Amino acid sequence: MNSQKSISNRNPPPNNRQLLILLGLLVGLIVGIIWLLNLLVNGLIGLIPLSVEQWLGSVIVPVYEQQAQPSLAQDTLNQLLNRLEKQLPPQKYQHRDYRVLYLPDDTVNALALPGDVIVIYAGLVQQVESENELMMVLGHELGHFAYRDHLRGLGRNLLLQAAIAYFIGDAGAIQSAAASALAAVSQSRFSQSQELQADEFGLVLLQQTYGHVAGATDFFARMSQKKGANRALLSTHPASEKRVMELQRLIEKQNYPIKERSPLPKSL
Ligand SMILES: [Zn+2]
C-alpha cells in the first residue's frame, strides 16, 4: 500500500501525463514529417520546378543586384557567357537565360544563384590571365546549374523552411527564409564530387566553344598556390590540386587538344 502510494505520488497527475504524451506524439509527428520532407527534398531536387527556383531567385537576386555594377566589364562577362550558353544542349536549357552580375569587390569567388544568375567578383577577374580560364570558371558555374547544386547548396532545412513559408504564405516566415537563403548562398560549400562534376561540365563546354581546352586548369592551379589570398574561393570550392589532377586526367582521356590561349578582353 505504502509503496503504491509513493509510486502514484511520483507520477505526474493524469492531466499532465496526457498532455506530455500528446506533446511527445506531436514532436514525433513533426520530426517524422521533417524527416520525410528532407528525404523528398533530397531525392526530388532534380524535379523542383523552375518556377520555385525562380521564386527563390526573385528573393535572393535583388540583394546581389544592388551591389552589382552595371559596367563594360559586366557586359563583356555576359557576352562571354552567351558564347558558352550556345553550346548547352537545347532540350535541357531552353527556358533558361543565364546572366552575370559583376560585383566590384576584392573577393576571389564566383557563385551560382537560384534564378539563373552567376555572381562574379572583381577579385576573381583580377586573378584571371586569359579568356579561356575565365570561360572555364563560367562553364564550371553553368555545371552547378545543370546538376542543380545551387539548390542543394541552400541546404535541405532551408529549402524546407522556404517551401513551408511559401505554402503557408506567412510573410514573416518568407522574410526569414529569404534572409537565411542569402546567408546560405554565400556560404554554401560544395562537395568534392559536385566540384569535379561541374569541372567536367565546364571542360566539355570549353572544348565545344574553342575546339581545344587550353587554360582549363590555369585558374585552379594558380589558386592552389595562393591559398592565403583566396580564402573565400577555397571555402566554397575546396581542394584545387585534386581538381587540377582530375581535369588533366579527363583531358588526356578525351584526347582534347590544347592550342593557344585567347587574351582577356580589354574591358576586363
Ligand atoms: Zn564550384
mmCIF file of N, CA, C and O in Angstrom, residues 82-165:
data_model
loop_
_atom_site.group_PDB
_atom_site.id
_atom_site.type_symbol
_atom_site.label_atom_id
_atom_site.label_comp_id
_atom_site.label_asym_id
_atom_site.label_seq_id
_atom_site.Cartn_x
_atom_site.Cartn_y
_atom_site.Cartn_z
ATOM 1 N N ASN A 82 27.239 34.159 -72.942
ATOM 2 C CA ASN A 82 26.353 33.813 -74.074
ATOM 3 C C ASN A 82 27.015 32.829 -75.023
ATOM 4 O O ASN A 82 26.358 31.947 -75.570
ATOM 5 N N ARG A 83 28.316 33.002 -75.232
ATOM 6 C CA ARG A 83 29.026 32.070 -76.132
ATOM 7 C C ARG A 83 28.983 30.650 -75.578
ATOM 8 O O ARG A 83 28.840 29.688 -76.325
ATOM 9 N N LEU A 84 29.137 30.526 -74.267
ATOM 10 C CA LEU A 84 29.065 29.195 -73.644
ATOM 11 C C LEU A 84 27.640 28.645 -73.714
ATOM 12 O O LEU A 84 27.430 27.463 -73.979
ATOM 13 N N GLU A 85 26.661 29.523 -73.485
ATOM 14 C CA GLU A 85 25.253 29.091 -73.475
ATOM 15 C C GLU A 85 24.850 28.488 -74.811
ATOM 16 O O GLU A 85 24.018 27.583 -74.855
ATOM 17 N N LYS A 86 25.422 29.018 -75.897
ATOM 18 C CA LYS A 86 25.093 28.480 -77.230
ATOM 19 C C LYS A 86 25.487 27.020 -77.356
ATOM 20 O O LYS A 86 24.969 26.307 -78.205
ATOM 21 N N GLN A 87 26.421 26.578 -76.528
ATOM 22 C CA GLN A 87 26.897 25.191 -76.611
ATOM 23 C C GLN A 87 26.109 24.252 -75.696
ATOM 24 O O GLN A 87 26.350 23.053 -75.691
ATOM 25 N N LEU A 88 25.192 24.812 -74.905
ATOM 26 C CA LEU A 88 24.420 23.950 -73.991
ATOM 27 C C LEU A 88 23.405 23.132 -74.784
ATOM 28 O O LEU A 88 22.819 23.635 -75.734
ATOM 29 N N PRO A 89 23.190 21.869 -74.378
ATOM 30 C CA PRO A 89 22.183 21.053 -75.071
ATOM 31 C C PRO A 89 20.813 21.711 -74.975
ATOM 32 O O PRO A 89 20.342 21.959 -73.859
ATOM 33 N N PRO A 90 20.147 22.020 -76.134
ATOM 34 C CA PRO A 90 18.942 22.849 -76.116
ATOM 35 C C PRO A 90 17.776 22.240 -75.341
ATOM 36 O O PRO A 90 17.080 22.954 -74.627
ATOM 37 N N GLN A 91 17.558 20.940 -75.440
ATOM 38 C CA GLN A 91 16.351 20.372 -74.824
ATOM 39 C C GLN A 91 16.319 20.598 -73.323
ATOM 40 O O GLN A 91 15.278 20.723 -72.715
ATOM 41 N N LYS A 92 17.502 20.686 -72.712
ATOM 42 C CA LYS A 92 17.544 20.782 -71.251
ATOM 43 C C LYS A 92 17.554 22.226 -70.754
ATOM 44 O O LYS A 92 17.263 22.493 -69.602
ATOM 45 N N TYR A 93 17.910 23.154 -71.619
ATOM 46 C CA TYR A 93 18.155 24.503 -71.111
ATOM 47 C C TYR A 93 17.384 25.582 -71.863
ATOM 48 O O TYR A 93 17.695 26.748 -71.777
ATOM 49 N N GLN A 94 16.338 25.158 -72.615
ATOM 50 C CA GLN A 94 15.576 26.094 -73.428
ATOM 51 C C GLN A 94 15.032 27.270 -72.636
ATOM 52 O O GLN A 94 15.024 28.388 -73.108
ATOM 53 N N HIS A 95 14.530 26.976 -71.442
ATOM 54 C CA HIS A 95 13.791 28.011 -70.730
ATOM 55 C C HIS A 95 14.675 28.817 -69.797
ATOM 56 O O HIS A 95 14.195 29.501 -68.924
ATOM 57 N N ARG A 96 15.961 28.711 -69.992
ATOM 58 C CA ARG A 96 16.835 29.402 -69.067
ATOM 59 C C ARG A 96 17.609 30.466 -69.812
ATOM 60 O O ARG A 96 17.953 30.326 -70.968
ATOM 61 N N ASP A 97 17.830 31.557 -69.100
ATOM 62 C CA ASP A 97 18.642 32.611 -69.678
ATOM 63 C C ASP A 97 19.594 33.095 -68.597
ATOM 64 O O ASP A 97 19.238 33.877 -67.735
ATOM 65 N N TYR A 98 20.797 32.577 -68.645
ATOM 66 C CA TYR A 98 21.770 32.889 -67.607
ATOM 67 C C TYR A 98 22.331 34.286 -67.808
ATOM 68 O O TYR A 98 22.466 34.760 -68.923
ATOM 69 N N ARG A 99 22.658 34.915 -66.696
ATOM 70 C CA ARG A 99 23.337 36.213 -66.795
ATOM 71 C C ARG A 99 24.343 36.364 -65.655
ATOM 72 O O ARG A 99 24.241 35.692 -64.627
ATOM 73 N N VAL A 100 25.285 37.274 -65.896
ATOM 74 C CA VAL A 100 26.336 37.528 -64.904
ATOM 75 C C VAL A 100 26.049 38.830 -64.173
ATOM 76 O O VAL A 100 25.671 39.822 -64.792
ATOM 77 N N LEU A 101 26.207 38.819 -62.857
ATOM 78 C CA LEU A 101 26.262 40.053 -62.079
ATOM 79 C C LEU A 101 27.716 40.239 -61.654
ATOM 80 O O LEU A 101 28.316 39.338 -61.070
ATOM 81 N N TYR A 102 28.249 41.403 -61.962
ATOM 82 C CA TYR A 102 29.652 41.693 -61.662
ATOM 83 C C TYR A 102 29.719 42.557 -60.412
ATOM 84 O O TYR A 102 29.197 43.679 -60.400
ATOM 85 N N LEU A 103 30.331 42.034 -59.354
ATOM 86 C CA LEU A 103 30.392 42.767 -58.088
ATOM 87 C C LEU A 103 31.774 43.373 -57.865
ATOM 88 O O LEU A 103 32.766 42.643 -57.856
ATOM 89 N N PRO A 104 31.839 44.690 -57.696
ATOM 90 C CA PRO A 104 33.130 45.361 -57.521
ATOM 91 C C PRO A 104 33.667 45.133 -56.112
ATOM 92 O O PRO A 104 33.594 46.010 -55.269
ATOM 93 N N ASP A 105 34.192 43.972 -55.887
ATOM 94 C CA ASP A 105 34.634 43.576 -54.546
ATOM 95 C C ASP A 105 35.865 42.696 -54.726
ATOM 96 O O ASP A 105 35.959 41.944 -55.690
ATOM 97 N N ASP A 106 36.800 42.780 -53.776
ATOM 98 C CA ASP A 106 38.064 42.054 -53.916
ATOM 99 C C ASP A 106 37.951 40.549 -53.725
ATOM 100 O O ASP A 106 38.919 39.819 -53.958
ATOM 101 N N THR A 107 36.803 40.095 -53.256
ATOM 102 C CA THR A 107 36.619 38.667 -53.029
ATOM 103 C C THR A 107 36.973 37.883 -54.286
ATOM 104 O O THR A 107 36.579 38.243 -55.385
ATOM 105 N N VAL A 108 37.754 36.813 -54.111
ATOM 106 C CA VAL A 108 38.075 35.955 -55.256
ATOM 107 C C VAL A 108 37.083 34.807 -55.245
ATOM 108 O O VAL A 108 37.306 33.785 -54.609
ATOM 109 N N ASN A 109 35.955 35.003 -55.930
ATOM 110 C CA ASN A 109 34.946 33.944 -55.916
ATOM 111 C C ASN A 109 33.912 34.150 -57.012
ATOM 112 O O ASN A 109 33.822 35.224 -57.608
ATOM 113 N N ALA A 110 33.166 33.095 -57.269
ATOM 114 C CA ALA A 110 32.031 33.131 -58.185
ATOM 115 C C ALA A 110 30.938 32.292 -57.543
ATOM 116 O O ALA A 110 31.228 31.332 -56.845
ATOM 117 N N LEU A 111 29.672 32.703 -57.748
ATOM 118 C CA LEU A 111 28.552 31.988 -57.128
ATOM 119 C C LEU A 111 27.473 31.716 -58.163
ATOM 120 O O LEU A 111 27.248 32.534 -59.048
ATOM 121 N N ALA A 112 26.795 30.581 -58.015
ATOM 122 C CA ALA A 112 25.612 30.301 -58.827
ATOM 123 C C ALA A 112 24.392 30.558 -57.951
ATOM 124 O O ALA A 112 24.232 29.928 -56.919
ATOM 125 N N LEU A 113 23.548 31.515 -58.341
ATOM 126 C CA LEU A 113 22.362 31.852 -57.553
ATOM 127 C C LEU A 113 21.120 31.256 -58.196
ATOM 128 O O LEU A 113 21.029 31.213 -59.422
ATOM 129 N N PRO A 114 20.141 30.839 -57.383
ATOM 130 C CA PRO A 114 18.855 30.458 -57.974
ATOM 131 C C PRO A 114 18.336 31.639 -58.795
ATOM 132 O O PRO A 114 18.533 32.787 -58.402
ATOM 133 N N GLY A 115 17.699 31.354 -59.926
ATOM 134 C CA GLY A 115 17.253 32.436 -60.789
ATOM 135 C C GLY A 115 18.232 32.690 -61.925
ATOM 136 O O GLY A 115 18.265 33.768 -62.503
ATOM 137 N N ASP A 116 19.064 31.703 -62.227
ATOM 138 C CA ASP A 116 19.942 31.727 -63.406
ATOM 139 C C ASP A 116 20.978 32.850 -63.390
ATOM 140 O O ASP A 116 21.331 33.393 -64.439
ATOM 141 N N VAL A 117 21.430 33.212 -62.217
ATOM 142 C CA VAL A 117 22.409 34.297 -62.114
ATOM 143 C C VAL A 117 23.750 33.762 -61.613
ATOM 144 O O VAL A 117 23.800 32.983 -60.660
ATOM 145 N N ILE A 118 24.813 34.174 -62.299
ATOM 146 C CA ILE A 118 26.168 33.861 -61.834
ATOM 147 C C ILE A 118 26.786 35.154 -61.314
ATOM 148 O O ILE A 118 26.839 36.150 -62.040
ATOM 149 N N VAL A 119 27.193 35.131 -60.060
ATOM 150 C CA VAL A 119 27.861 36.296 -59.477
ATOM 151 C C VAL A 119 29.360 36.125 -59.675
ATOM 152 O O VAL A 119 29.925 35.090 -59.321
ATOM 153 N N ILE A 120 29.988 37.123 -60.295
ATOM 154 C CA ILE A 120 31.443 37.114 -60.445
ATOM 155 C C ILE A 120 31.992 38.327 -59.699
ATOM 156 O O ILE A 120 31.579 39.459 -59.955
ATOM 157 N N TYR A 121 32.898 38.087 -58.778
ATOM 158 C CA TYR A 121 33.521 39.185 -58.047
ATOM 159 C C TYR A 121 34.717 39.716 -58.828
ATOM 160 O O TYR A 121 35.434 38.950 -59.494
ATOM 161 N N ALA A 122 34.931 41.021 -58.706
ATOM 162 C CA ALA A 122 36.057 41.650 -59.404
ATOM 163 C C ALA A 122 37.377 40.991 -59.011
ATOM 164 O O ALA A 122 38.281 40.848 -59.837
ATOM 165 N N GLY A 123 37.477 40.572 -57.731
ATOM 166 C CA GLY A 123 38.693 39.932 -57.257
ATOM 167 C C GLY A 123 39.055 38.697 -58.060
ATOM 168 O O GLY A 123 40.239 38.411 -58.282
ATOM 169 N N LEU A 124 38.043 37.979 -58.525
ATOM 170 C CA LEU A 124 38.304 36.785 -59.337
ATOM 171 C C LEU A 124 38.826 37.196 -60.713
ATOM 172 O O LEU A 124 39.809 36.647 -61.205
ATOM 173 N N VAL A 125 38.167 38.187 -61.307
ATOM 174 C CA VAL A 125 38.586 38.628 -62.645
ATOM 175 C C VAL A 125 40.028 39.127 -62.613
ATOM 176 O O VAL A 125 40.802 38.892 -63.544
ATOM 177 N N GLN A 126 40.411 39.782 -61.497
ATOM 178 C CA GLN A 126 41.782 40.289 -61.386
ATOM 179 C C GLN A 126 42.818 39.170 -61.375
ATOM 180 O O GLN A 126 43.968 39.365 -61.754
ATOM 181 N N GLN A 127 42.410 37.998 -60.920
ATOM 182 C CA GLN A 127 43.349 36.864 -60.828
ATOM 183 C C GLN A 127 43.484 36.113 -62.139
ATOM 184 O O GLN A 127 44.385 35.297 -62.305
ATOM 185 N N VAL A 128 42.536 36.354 -63.055
ATOM 186 C CA VAL A 128 42.461 35.554 -64.274
ATOM 187 C C VAL A 128 43.391 36.125 -65.334
ATOM 188 O O VAL A 128 43.513 37.338 -65.462
ATOM 189 N N GLU A 129 44.079 35.262 -66.095
ATOM 190 C CA GLU A 129 45.068 35.760 -67.049
ATOM 191 C C GLU A 129 44.736 35.501 -68.510
ATOM 192 O O GLU A 129 45.417 35.990 -69.398
ATOM 193 N N SER A 130 43.715 34.687 -68.786
ATOM 194 C CA SER A 130 43.315 34.505 -70.192
ATOM 195 C C SER A 130 41.809 34.361 -70.270
ATOM 196 O O SER A 130 41.144 34.050 -69.275
ATOM 197 N N GLU A 131 41.281 34.608 -71.476
ATOM 198 C CA GLU A 131 39.844 34.450 -71.687
ATOM 199 C C GLU A 131 39.432 33.006 -71.419
ATOM 200 O O GLU A 131 38.385 32.742 -70.827
ATOM 201 N N ASN A 132 40.318 32.071 -71.824
ATOM 202 C CA ASN A 132 39.983 30.652 -71.691
ATOM 203 C C ASN A 132 39.759 30.238 -70.246
ATOM 204 O O ASN A 132 38.827 29.507 -69.940
ATOM 205 N N GLU A 133 40.626 30.712 -69.360
ATOM 206 C CA GLU A 133 40.449 30.280 -67.965
ATOM 207 C C GLU A 133 39.225 30.918 -67.339
ATOM 208 O O GLU A 133 38.553 30.314 -66.495
ATOM 209 N N LEU A 134 38.900 32.139 -67.787
ATOM 210 C CA LEU A 134 37.669 32.782 -67.312
ATOM 211 C C LEU A 134 36.445 31.990 -67.804
ATOM 212 O O LEU A 134 35.495 31.754 -67.054
ATOM 213 N N MET A 135 36.514 31.551 -69.065
ATOM 214 C CA MET A 135 35.418 30.749 -69.627
ATOM 215 C C MET A 135 35.271 29.425 -68.871
ATOM 216 O O MET A 135 34.168 28.916 -68.689
ATOM 217 N N MET A 136 36.397 28.887 -68.429
ATOM 218 C CA MET A 136 36.344 27.640 -67.660
ATOM 219 C C MET A 136 35.601 27.874 -66.339
ATOM 220 O O MET A 136 34.786 27.038 -65.925
ATOM 221 N N VAL A 137 35.867 29.011 -65.696
ATOM 222 C CA VAL A 137 35.170 29.322 -64.442
ATOM 223 C C VAL A 137 33.667 29.479 -64.703
ATOM 224 O O VAL A 137 32.832 28.935 -63.972
ATOM 225 N N LEU A 138 33.311 30.201 -65.775
ATOM 226 C CA LEU A 138 31.890 30.385 -66.110
ATOM 227 C C LEU A 138 31.233 29.043 -66.452
ATOM 228 O O LEU A 138 30.111 28.762 -66.030
ATOM 229 N N GLY A 139 31.952 28.216 -67.202
ATOM 230 C CA GLY A 139 31.424 26.896 -67.578
ATOM 231 C C GLY A 139 31.213 26.010 -66.360
ATOM 232 O O GLY A 139 30.248 25.260 -66.279
ATOM 233 N N HIS A 140 32.148 26.143 -65.414
ATOM 234 C CA HIS A 140 32.035 25.398 -64.152
ATOM 235 C C HIS A 140 30.748 25.808 -63.423
ATOM 236 O O HIS A 140 29.999 24.952 -62.939
ATOM 237 N N GLU A 141 30.464 27.100 -63.369
ATOM 238 C CA GLU A 141 29.238 27.567 -62.687
ATOM 239 C C GLU A 141 28.000 27.071 -63.437
ATOM 240 O O GLU A 141 27.009 26.696 -62.809
ATOM 241 N N LEU A 142 28.046 27.054 -64.764
ATOM 242 C CA LEU A 142 26.915 26.502 -65.531
ATOM 243 C C LEU A 142 26.708 25.025 -65.179
ATOM 244 O O LEU A 142 25.580 24.535 -65.161
ATOM 245 N N GLY A 143 27.803 24.349 -64.882
ATOM 246 C CA GLY A 143 27.709 22.951 -64.453
ATOM 247 C C GLY A 143 26.941 22.824 -63.144
ATOM 248 O O GLY A 143 26.140 21.905 -62.972
ATOM 249 N N HIS A 144 27.161 23.766 -62.222
ATOM 250 C CA HIS A 144 26.414 23.731 -60.957
ATOM 251 C C HIS A 144 24.910 23.870 -61.224
ATOM 252 O O HIS A 144 24.098 23.241 -60.567
ATOM 253 N N PHE A 145 24.547 24.724 -62.204
ATOM 254 C CA PHE A 145 23.121 24.849 -62.543
ATOM 255 C C PHE A 145 22.602 23.547 -63.143
ATOM 256 O O PHE A 145 21.499 23.110 -62.826
ATOM 257 N N ALA A 146 23.400 22.954 -64.026
ATOM 258 C CA ALA A 146 22.965 21.736 -64.711
ATOM 259 C C ALA A 146 22.647 20.637 -63.706
ATOM 260 O O ALA A 146 21.681 19.897 -63.857
ATOM 261 N N TYR A 147 23.463 20.546 -62.661
ATOM 262 C CA TYR A 147 23.246 19.499 -61.650
ATOM 263 C C TYR A 147 22.436 20.027 -60.463
ATOM 264 O O TYR A 147 22.271 19.329 -59.465
ATOM 265 N N ARG A 148 22.009 21.261 -60.541
ATOM 266 C CA ARG A 148 21.182 21.906 -59.507
ATOM 267 C C ARG A 148 21.887 21.949 -58.144
ATOM 268 O O ARG A 148 21.243 21.882 -57.095
ATOM 269 N N ASP A 149 23.211 22.045 -58.196
ATOM 270 C CA ASP A 149 23.979 22.145 -56.950
ATOM 271 C C ASP A 149 23.632 23.423 -56.191
ATOM 272 O O ASP A 149 23.720 23.462 -54.965
ATOM 273 N N HIS A 150 23.251 24.465 -56.944
ATOM 274 C CA HIS A 150 22.965 25.741 -56.284
ATOM 275 C C HIS A 150 21.727 25.623 -55.396
ATOM 276 O O HIS A 150 21.577 26.374 -54.451
ATOM 277 N N LEU A 151 20.821 24.682 -55.724
ATOM 278 C CA LEU A 151 19.673 24.441 -54.840
ATOM 279 C C LEU A 151 20.086 23.573 -53.666
ATOM 280 O O LEU A 151 19.741 23.831 -52.520
ATOM 281 N N ARG A 152 20.860 22.538 -53.961
ATOM 282 C CA ARG A 152 21.370 21.684 -52.883
ATOM 283 C C ARG A 152 22.191 22.498 -51.897
ATOM 284 O O ARG A 152 22.152 22.257 -50.689
ATOM 285 N N GLY A 153 22.939 23.464 -52.444
ATOM 286 C CA GLY A 153 23.811 24.292 -51.602
ATOM 287 C C GLY A 153 23.050 25.083 -50.559
ATOM 288 O O GLY A 153 23.602 25.473 -49.539
ATOM 289 N N LEU A 154 21.781 25.356 -50.826
ATOM 290 C CA LEU A 154 20.980 26.094 -49.847
ATOM 291 C C LEU A 154 20.705 25.236 -48.625
ATOM 292 O O LEU A 154 20.364 25.754 -47.562
ATOM 293 N N GLY A 155 20.826 23.944 -48.769
ATOM 294 C CA GLY A 155 20.607 23.048 -47.641
ATOM 295 C C GLY A 155 19.161 22.616 -47.572
ATOM 296 O O GLY A 155 18.250 23.360 -47.897
ATOM 297 N N ARG A 156 18.988 21.378 -47.138
ATOM 298 C CA ARG A 156 17.639 20.813 -47.082
ATOM 299 C C ARG A 156 16.742 21.586 -46.138
ATOM 300 O O ARG A 156 15.590 21.870 -46.429
ATOM 301 N N ASN A 157 17.293 21.955 -44.971
ATOM 302 C CA ASN A 157 16.458 22.625 -43.974
ATOM 303 C C ASN A 157 15.917 23.942 -44.495
ATOM 304 O O ASN A 157 14.759 24.275 -44.310
ATOM 305 N N LEU A 158 16.790 24.657 -45.201
ATOM 306 C CA LEU A 158 16.371 25.946 -45.710
ATOM 307 C C LEU A 158 15.339 25.770 -46.829
ATOM 308 O O LEU A 158 14.345 26.497 -46.890
ATOM 309 N N LEU A 159 15.565 24.801 -47.699
ATOM 310 C CA LEU A 159 14.597 24.541 -48.769
ATOM 311 C C LEU A 159 13.238 24.211 -48.160
ATOM 312 O O LEU A 159 12.194 24.640 -48.645
ATOM 313 N N LEU A 160 13.312 23.453 -47.084
ATOM 314 C CA LEU A 160 12.094 23.066 -46.369
ATOM 315 C C LEU A 160 11.403 24.291 -45.783
ATOM 316 O O LEU A 160 10.194 24.501 -45.952
ATOM 317 N N GLN A 161 12.201 25.112 -45.116
ATOM 318 C CA GLN A 161 11.691 26.335 -44.495
ATOM 319 C C GLN A 161 11.043 27.215 -45.561
ATOM 320 O O GLN A 161 9.941 27.738 -45.362
ATOM 321 N N ALA A 162 11.721 27.340 -46.693
ATOM 322 C CA ALA A 162 11.208 28.169 -47.780
ATOM 323 C C ALA A 162 9.900 27.586 -48.321
ATOM 324 O O ALA A 162 8.941 28.313 -48.573
ATOM 325 N N ALA A 163 9.881 26.257 -48.465
ATOM 326 C CA ALA A 163 8.692 25.607 -49.016
ATOM 327 C C ALA A 163 7.498 25.806 -48.083
ATOM 328 O O ALA A 163 6.400 26.159 -48.532
ATOM 329 N N ILE A 164 7.743 25.631 -46.770
ATOM 330 C CA ILE A 164 6.654 25.799 -45.810
ATOM 331 C C ILE A 164 6.151 27.245 -45.824
ATOM 332 O O ILE A 164 4.948 27.505 -45.902
ATOM 333 N N ALA A 165 7.099 28.183 -45.816
ATOM 334 C CA ALA A 165 6.726 29.602 -45.846
ATOM 335 C C ALA A 165 5.909 29.902 -47.104
ATOM 336 O O ALA A 165 4.928 30.639 -47.071
#
